[in-house]
Amino acid sequence: QELPLHVTVKIPTGTEYQQPTGLFINNEFVYPKQKRTFKVISPVNEEEITSVYEALPEDVDVAVEAAREAYKSWSVAHPSKRAAVLYKLAELVEKNATLLSEIETFDNGKSVSNSRGDVALTAAYFRSCAGWCDKIKGNLINTGEGYLNYTQRVPLVCGQIIPWNFPLAMLSWKLGPVLASGSTTVLKSAENTPLSALYIGKLLVEAGMPKGVVNIISGYGNPTGAAIASHPKLDKVAFTGSTAVGKLIMKAAAESNLKKVTLELGGKSPNIIFNDADVDATIQHLINAIFYNSGEVCCAGSRILIQSGVYDQVVAKFKAATEKIKLGDPFDPETFMGSQVSEVQLSKILSYIEAGKEQGAKLITGGKRCDKKGFFLQPTIFADVDNNMRIAKEEIFGPVVSVIKFETVEEAIELANNTEYGLAAAIHTLDINKAVHVSNNITAGTVWVNTYNDFDVMVPFGGFHSSGFGREMGEEVFQEYTQIKAVRMKINKPDS
Ligand code: NAD
């Protein structure tokens, strides 16, 4: 029996809503050519929520065609027209905040308080992008008499591939600059979490977006994501996910049409506590850094570096605070940690916990799957970790943290930089000189001082080294969604 294009989904909170299941192309939910579907499993209760239709490469072609056609008018539309869509979209996200948070929690497993934060960020970012629409400008360049030179920022037809850890927030970081810059896109959600992205399709129509500007498809990395990365008719691919897949994306972009690439990849971010830190204030930042979103955060503070003078004190207080974390029913607004996203992800994290034990790290707390339905895992701390152990080198992408002791400022800098990644770092100290010195010497796209996982839509985010390149949010993102065209015009003096 054929899957309808909209199905009724019942969330454990009792909420019932109409979930789109088709491909969102040209402002409609449509069937893919082959009508293949895949199941969406909730990590909260391990049960099937629904199935959704799977886009295959031939459907990617249809979506790319829609984006190319829409580009013709959207790229030259008055900026106020684009701003109106973004303002309205922000409003609609807020209006649907409760439903969107529940969908996100049911699909991803994160606590509903985390989901509410994501929804708020999504609305805030769309609103911020609305304000950018009429500020994306070129330059007038004076090269002396006889010439008129100017640059234009030319929008792009994009492909975008997002991960499952922040389905809505990552979607907003991708769609905001597309809509603001006059670009168009085909966005593929992650196969684990396709639901909220499709729901946004509905809201885009309500917000008055012209057809084809944003197309949203569900599908697997291979072949659907791969078809985007290697598509000959896309000008750019933006990817957020693992470093391994990031490398494939770049290769596919190079081998197809040298499309522009931005990559937001993994990390192993250091969270440094100096002897002179305000220890009590720091503990909450340690918790937020690694256990927020069940540890499924690309910039998670997964290596805690503690100076020897406060090491024992910080470890003891961090352990006590961790053991008080409310873990479990993600729909309970008091819950801090929900479940991991999938069984595969849970097993991967558990295998890292085993590796930590085998390599001699000291398990301070946690380490076990919870004895209940759903993919729930205890927040886990390893102390006395050596920076060369696997748990300190490889991205775990779960609630597992490595605590490492250091003696001097220079040793902290060396340890912090001793990673293949460079997404984020944090410094906890009350000495401003130390904060600036260490910040200047850490190679990471974001350095937080006396805070963690602390975002603002005006502040750009992105990586160094194997954490990728390109920036999201802030003013910088618009460089990634436009191409510069220089016009140099010879001007002759008129005869009369
Ligand atoms: P992934 O990189 O495989 O998936 C991310 C997205 O890329 C998904 O939409 C997926 O469908 C797509 N994809 C996968 N293979 C592709 C390909 N060959 N071509 C094009 N697109 C492709 O991540 P995952 O397997 O879901 O998770 C594995 C690990 O990745 C995690 O354990 C974590 O370490 C890391 N990860 C990082 C982030 C981040 O924000 N940096 C997000 C999710 C996962």
Short mmCIF file of N, CA and C in Angstrom, two decimals, residues 308-397:
data_model
loop_
_atom_site.label_atom_id
_atom_site.label_comp_id
_atom_site.label_asym_id
_atom_site.label_seq_id
_atom_site.Cartn_x
_atom_site.Cartn_y
_atom_site.Cartn_z
N SER A 308 47.16 21.65 37.30
CA SER A 308 47.33 20.73 38.44
C SER A 308 46.82 21.29 39.77
N GLY A 309 46.92 22.63 39.95
CA GLY A 309 46.52 23.22 41.23
C GLY A 309 45.04 23.04 41.56
N VAL A 310 44.20 22.94 40.53
CA VAL A 310 42.75 22.79 40.80
C VAL A 310 42.22 21.44 40.28
N TYR A 311 43.12 20.60 39.81
CA TYR A 311 42.70 19.36 39.14
C TYR A 311 41.75 18.53 40.01
N ASP A 312 42.20 18.20 41.22
CA ASP A 312 41.38 17.30 42.07
C ASP A 312 40.03 17.94 42.40
N GLN A 313 40.10 19.23 42.71
CA GLN A 313 38.88 19.95 43.09
C GLN A 313 37.88 20.00 41.91
N VAL A 314 38.37 20.32 40.72
CA VAL A 314 37.47 20.42 39.56
C VAL A 314 36.89 19.05 39.21
N VAL A 315 37.75 18.02 39.23
CA VAL A 315 37.26 16.69 38.88
C VAL A 315 36.16 16.25 39.86
N ALA A 316 36.37 16.50 41.15
CA ALA A 316 35.38 16.09 42.16
C ALA A 316 34.05 16.84 41.96
N LYS A 317 34.15 18.15 41.72
CA LYS A 317 32.91 18.94 41.57
C LYS A 317 32.20 18.61 40.25
N PHE A 318 32.99 18.37 39.21
CA PHE A 318 32.42 18.03 37.90
C PHE A 318 31.71 16.68 37.99
N LYS A 319 32.32 15.73 38.68
CA LYS A 319 31.71 14.41 38.86
C LYS A 319 30.37 14.55 39.60
N ALA A 320 30.39 15.32 40.69
CA ALA A 320 29.17 15.48 41.50
C ALA A 320 28.06 16.11 40.65
N ALA A 321 28.42 17.14 39.87
CA ALA A 321 27.40 17.83 39.05
C ALA A 321 26.90 16.90 37.95
N THR A 322 27.79 16.10 37.40
CA THR A 322 27.40 15.18 36.32
C THR A 322 26.40 14.15 36.84
N GLU A 323 26.66 13.68 38.06
CA GLU A 323 25.77 12.65 38.61
C GLU A 323 24.39 13.21 38.95
N LYS A 324 24.27 14.53 38.95
CA LYS A 324 22.95 15.14 39.22
C LYS A 324 22.19 15.45 37.93
N ILE A 325 22.81 15.20 36.79
CA ILE A 325 22.14 15.52 35.51
C ILE A 325 20.85 14.71 35.39
N LYS A 326 19.79 15.41 34.96
CA LYS A 326 18.52 14.71 34.76
C LYS A 326 18.52 14.11 33.35
N LEU A 327 18.55 12.77 33.32
CA LEU A 327 18.65 12.02 32.07
C LEU A 327 17.38 11.17 31.94
N GLY A 328 16.82 11.11 30.74
CA GLY A 328 15.66 10.24 30.57
C GLY A 328 14.60 10.88 29.71
N ASP A 329 13.33 10.73 30.09
CA ASP A 329 12.20 11.16 29.26
C ASP A 329 12.48 12.53 28.62
N PRO A 330 12.76 12.53 27.32
CA PRO A 330 13.15 13.80 26.69
C PRO A 330 12.00 14.79 26.57
N PHE A 331 10.76 14.31 26.74
CA PHE A 331 9.62 15.24 26.65
C PHE A 331 9.36 15.96 27.97
N ASP A 332 10.02 15.53 29.05
CA ASP A 332 9.90 16.22 30.33
C ASP A 332 10.73 17.49 30.24
N PRO A 333 10.10 18.65 30.43
CA PRO A 333 10.85 19.90 30.26
C PRO A 333 12.04 20.05 31.22
N GLU A 334 12.04 19.27 32.30
CA GLU A 334 13.13 19.34 33.28
C GLU A 334 14.35 18.50 32.85
N THR A 335 14.14 17.61 31.88
CA THR A 335 15.23 16.71 31.48
C THR A 335 16.32 17.49 30.75
N PHE A 336 17.57 17.22 31.15
CA PHE A 336 18.70 17.88 30.47
C PHE A 336 19.20 17.02 29.32
N MET A 337 19.34 15.71 29.56
CA MET A 337 19.87 14.82 28.52
C MET A 337 18.84 13.81 28.05
N GLY A 338 18.57 13.81 26.75
CA GLY A 338 17.70 12.80 26.17
C GLY A 338 18.53 11.62 25.71
N SER A 339 18.09 11.01 24.60
CA SER A 339 18.79 9.81 24.12
C SER A 339 19.82 10.16 23.06
N GLN A 340 20.63 9.18 22.67
CA GLN A 340 21.49 9.32 21.49
C GLN A 340 20.59 9.16 20.28
N VAL A 341 21.11 9.49 19.10
CA VAL A 341 20.24 9.54 17.93
C VAL A 341 19.83 8.17 17.39
N SER A 342 20.71 7.16 17.56
CA SER A 342 20.41 5.87 16.94
C SER A 342 21.19 4.77 17.65
N GLU A 343 20.82 3.56 17.34
CA GLU A 343 21.50 2.40 17.91
C GLU A 343 22.95 2.35 17.42
N VAL A 344 23.13 2.69 16.15
CA VAL A 344 24.48 2.67 15.56
C VAL A 344 25.37 3.65 16.32
N GLN A 345 24.85 4.84 16.55
CA GLN A 345 25.63 5.87 17.24
C GLN A 345 25.92 5.43 18.68
N LEU A 346 24.91 4.85 19.34
CA LEU A 346 25.09 4.38 20.72
C LEU A 346 26.19 3.32 20.78
N SER A 347 26.18 2.37 19.85
CA SER A 347 27.19 1.31 19.86
C SER A 347 28.58 1.88 19.63
N LYS A 348 28.64 2.87 18.75
CA LYS A 348 29.94 3.50 18.46
C LYS A 348 30.50 4.16 19.75
N ILE A 349 29.62 4.83 20.47
CA ILE A 349 30.06 5.51 21.70
C ILE A 349 30.49 4.48 22.74
N LEU A 350 29.70 3.40 22.87
CA LEU A 350 30.03 2.35 23.85
C LEU A 350 31.38 1.72 23.52
N SER A 351 31.69 1.60 22.23
CA SER A 351 32.98 0.99 21.87
C SER A 351 34.13 1.93 22.25
N TYR A 352 33.88 3.24 22.20
CA TYR A 352 34.92 4.18 22.66
C TYR A 352 35.10 4.08 24.18
N ILE A 353 34.00 3.84 24.90
CA ILE A 353 34.11 3.70 26.36
C ILE A 353 34.99 2.48 26.68
N GLU A 354 34.80 1.40 25.92
CA GLU A 354 35.64 0.21 26.11
C GLU A 354 37.10 0.53 25.80
N ALA A 355 37.31 1.29 24.71
CA ALA A 355 38.69 1.65 24.33
C ALA A 355 39.34 2.48 25.44
N GLY A 356 38.57 3.37 26.05
CA GLY A 356 39.10 4.19 27.14
C GLY A 356 39.56 3.32 28.30
N LYS A 357 38.72 2.35 28.65
CA LYS A 357 39.07 1.45 29.77
C LYS A 357 40.32 0.64 29.42
N GLU A 358 40.31 0.08 28.20
CA GLU A 358 41.44 -0.76 27.78
C GLU A 358 42.76 -0.01 27.77
N GLN A 359 42.69 1.27 27.38
CA GLN A 359 43.95 2.04 27.29
C GLN A 359 44.34 2.64 28.64
N GLY A 360 43.60 2.33 29.69
CA GLY A 360 44.03 2.70 31.03
C GLY A 360 43.51 4.03 31.55
N ALA A 361 42.51 4.63 30.90
CA ALA A 361 41.94 5.86 31.45
C ALA A 361 41.07 5.49 32.66
N LYS A 362 40.92 6.45 33.59
CA LYS A 362 40.21 6.16 34.83
C LYS A 362 38.74 6.57 34.67
N LEU A 363 37.84 5.58 34.68
CA LEU A 363 36.40 5.87 34.55
C LEU A 363 35.90 6.43 35.87
N ILE A 364 35.51 7.71 35.86
CA ILE A 364 35.09 8.39 37.08
C ILE A 364 33.60 8.23 37.33
N THR A 365 32.83 8.29 36.24
CA THR A 365 31.38 8.10 36.39
C THR A 365 30.77 7.72 35.04
N GLY A 366 29.60 7.09 35.07
CA GLY A 366 28.88 6.74 33.84
C GLY A 366 29.44 5.50 33.18
N GLY A 367 29.35 5.47 31.84
CA GLY A 367 29.94 4.37 31.08
C GLY A 367 28.94 3.32 30.63
N LYS A 368 27.69 3.46 31.05
CA LYS A 368 26.73 2.39 30.73
C LYS A 368 25.48 2.91 30.02
N ARG A 369 24.93 2.00 29.20
CA ARG A 369 23.63 2.27 28.58
C ARG A 369 22.57 2.22 29.68
N CYS A 370 21.55 3.06 29.59
CA CYS A 370 20.50 3.04 30.62
C CYS A 370 19.60 1.84 30.40
N ASP A 371 19.10 1.32 31.50
CA ASP A 371 18.29 0.12 31.47
C ASP A 371 16.84 0.48 31.17
N LYS A 372 16.59 0.95 29.98
CA LYS A 372 15.23 1.30 29.55
C LYS A 372 15.18 1.32 28.04
N LYS A 373 13.96 1.36 27.52
CA LYS A 373 13.80 1.43 26.07
C LYS A 373 14.33 2.77 25.55
N GLY A 374 14.87 2.76 24.35
CA GLY A 374 15.45 3.99 23.80
C GLY A 374 16.96 3.95 23.93
N PHE A 375 17.63 4.84 23.18
CA PHE A 375 19.09 4.78 23.12
C PHE A 375 19.73 5.75 24.10
N PHE A 376 19.48 5.48 25.39
CA PHE A 376 19.94 6.40 26.43
C PHE A 376 21.28 5.93 27.01
N LEU A 377 22.16 6.86 27.26
CA LEU A 377 23.50 6.54 27.75
C LEU A 377 23.87 7.49 28.88
N GLN A 378 24.52 6.94 29.92
CA GLN A 378 24.92 7.78 31.06
C GLN A 378 26.01 8.77 30.64
N PRO A 379 25.97 9.98 31.19
CA PRO A 379 27.09 10.91 30.94
C PRO A 379 28.35 10.32 31.57
N THR A 380 29.43 10.34 30.81
CA THR A 380 30.62 9.55 31.17
C THR A 380 31.88 10.42 31.24
N ILE A 381 32.59 10.28 32.35
CA ILE A 381 33.85 11.03 32.51
C ILE A 381 35.02 10.06 32.67
N PHE A 382 36.04 10.25 31.87
CA PHE A 382 37.32 9.57 32.06
C PHE A 382 38.33 10.60 32.57
N ALA A 383 39.01 10.29 33.66
CA ALA A 383 40.07 11.20 34.15
C ALA A 383 41.43 10.56 33.90
N ASP A 384 42.48 11.32 34.22
CA ASP A 384 43.87 10.86 34.03
C ASP A 384 44.08 10.31 32.62
N VAL A 385 43.53 11.02 31.66
CA VAL A 385 43.65 10.57 30.27
C VAL A 385 44.94 11.13 29.68
N ASP A 386 45.56 10.34 28.82
CA ASP A 386 46.72 10.79 28.07
C ASP A 386 46.21 11.28 26.71
N ASN A 387 46.73 12.41 26.27
CA ASN A 387 46.23 13.00 25.01
C ASN A 387 46.41 12.09 23.80
N ASN A 388 47.25 11.06 23.94
CA ASN A 388 47.44 10.16 22.80
C ASN A 388 46.46 8.98 22.79
N MET A 389 45.66 8.85 23.85
CA MET A 389 44.68 7.75 23.85
C MET A 389 43.61 8.01 22.79
N ARG A 390 42.99 6.95 22.32
CA ARG A 390 41.97 7.10 21.27
C ARG A 390 40.83 8.01 21.72
N ILE A 391 40.43 7.89 23.00
CA ILE A 391 39.29 8.70 23.46
C ILE A 391 39.63 10.20 23.49
N ALA A 392 40.94 10.52 23.44
CA ALA A 392 41.33 11.93 23.42
C ALA A 392 41.63 12.41 22.00
N LYS A 393 41.77 11.46 21.09
CA LYS A 393 42.16 11.85 19.72
C LYS A 393 41.00 11.83 18.74
N GLU A 394 40.09 10.85 18.92
CA GLU A 394 39.04 10.65 17.91
C GLU A 394 37.72 11.26 18.37
N GLU A 395 36.96 11.74 17.41
CA GLU A 395 35.67 12.34 17.76
C GLU A 395 34.69 11.22 18.14
N ILE A 396 34.16 11.27 19.35
CA ILE A 396 33.24 10.23 19.83
C ILE A 396 31.80 10.59 19.48
N PHE A 397 31.49 11.87 19.57
CA PHE A 397 30.16 12.37 19.26
C PHE A 397 29.11 11.78 20.20
#
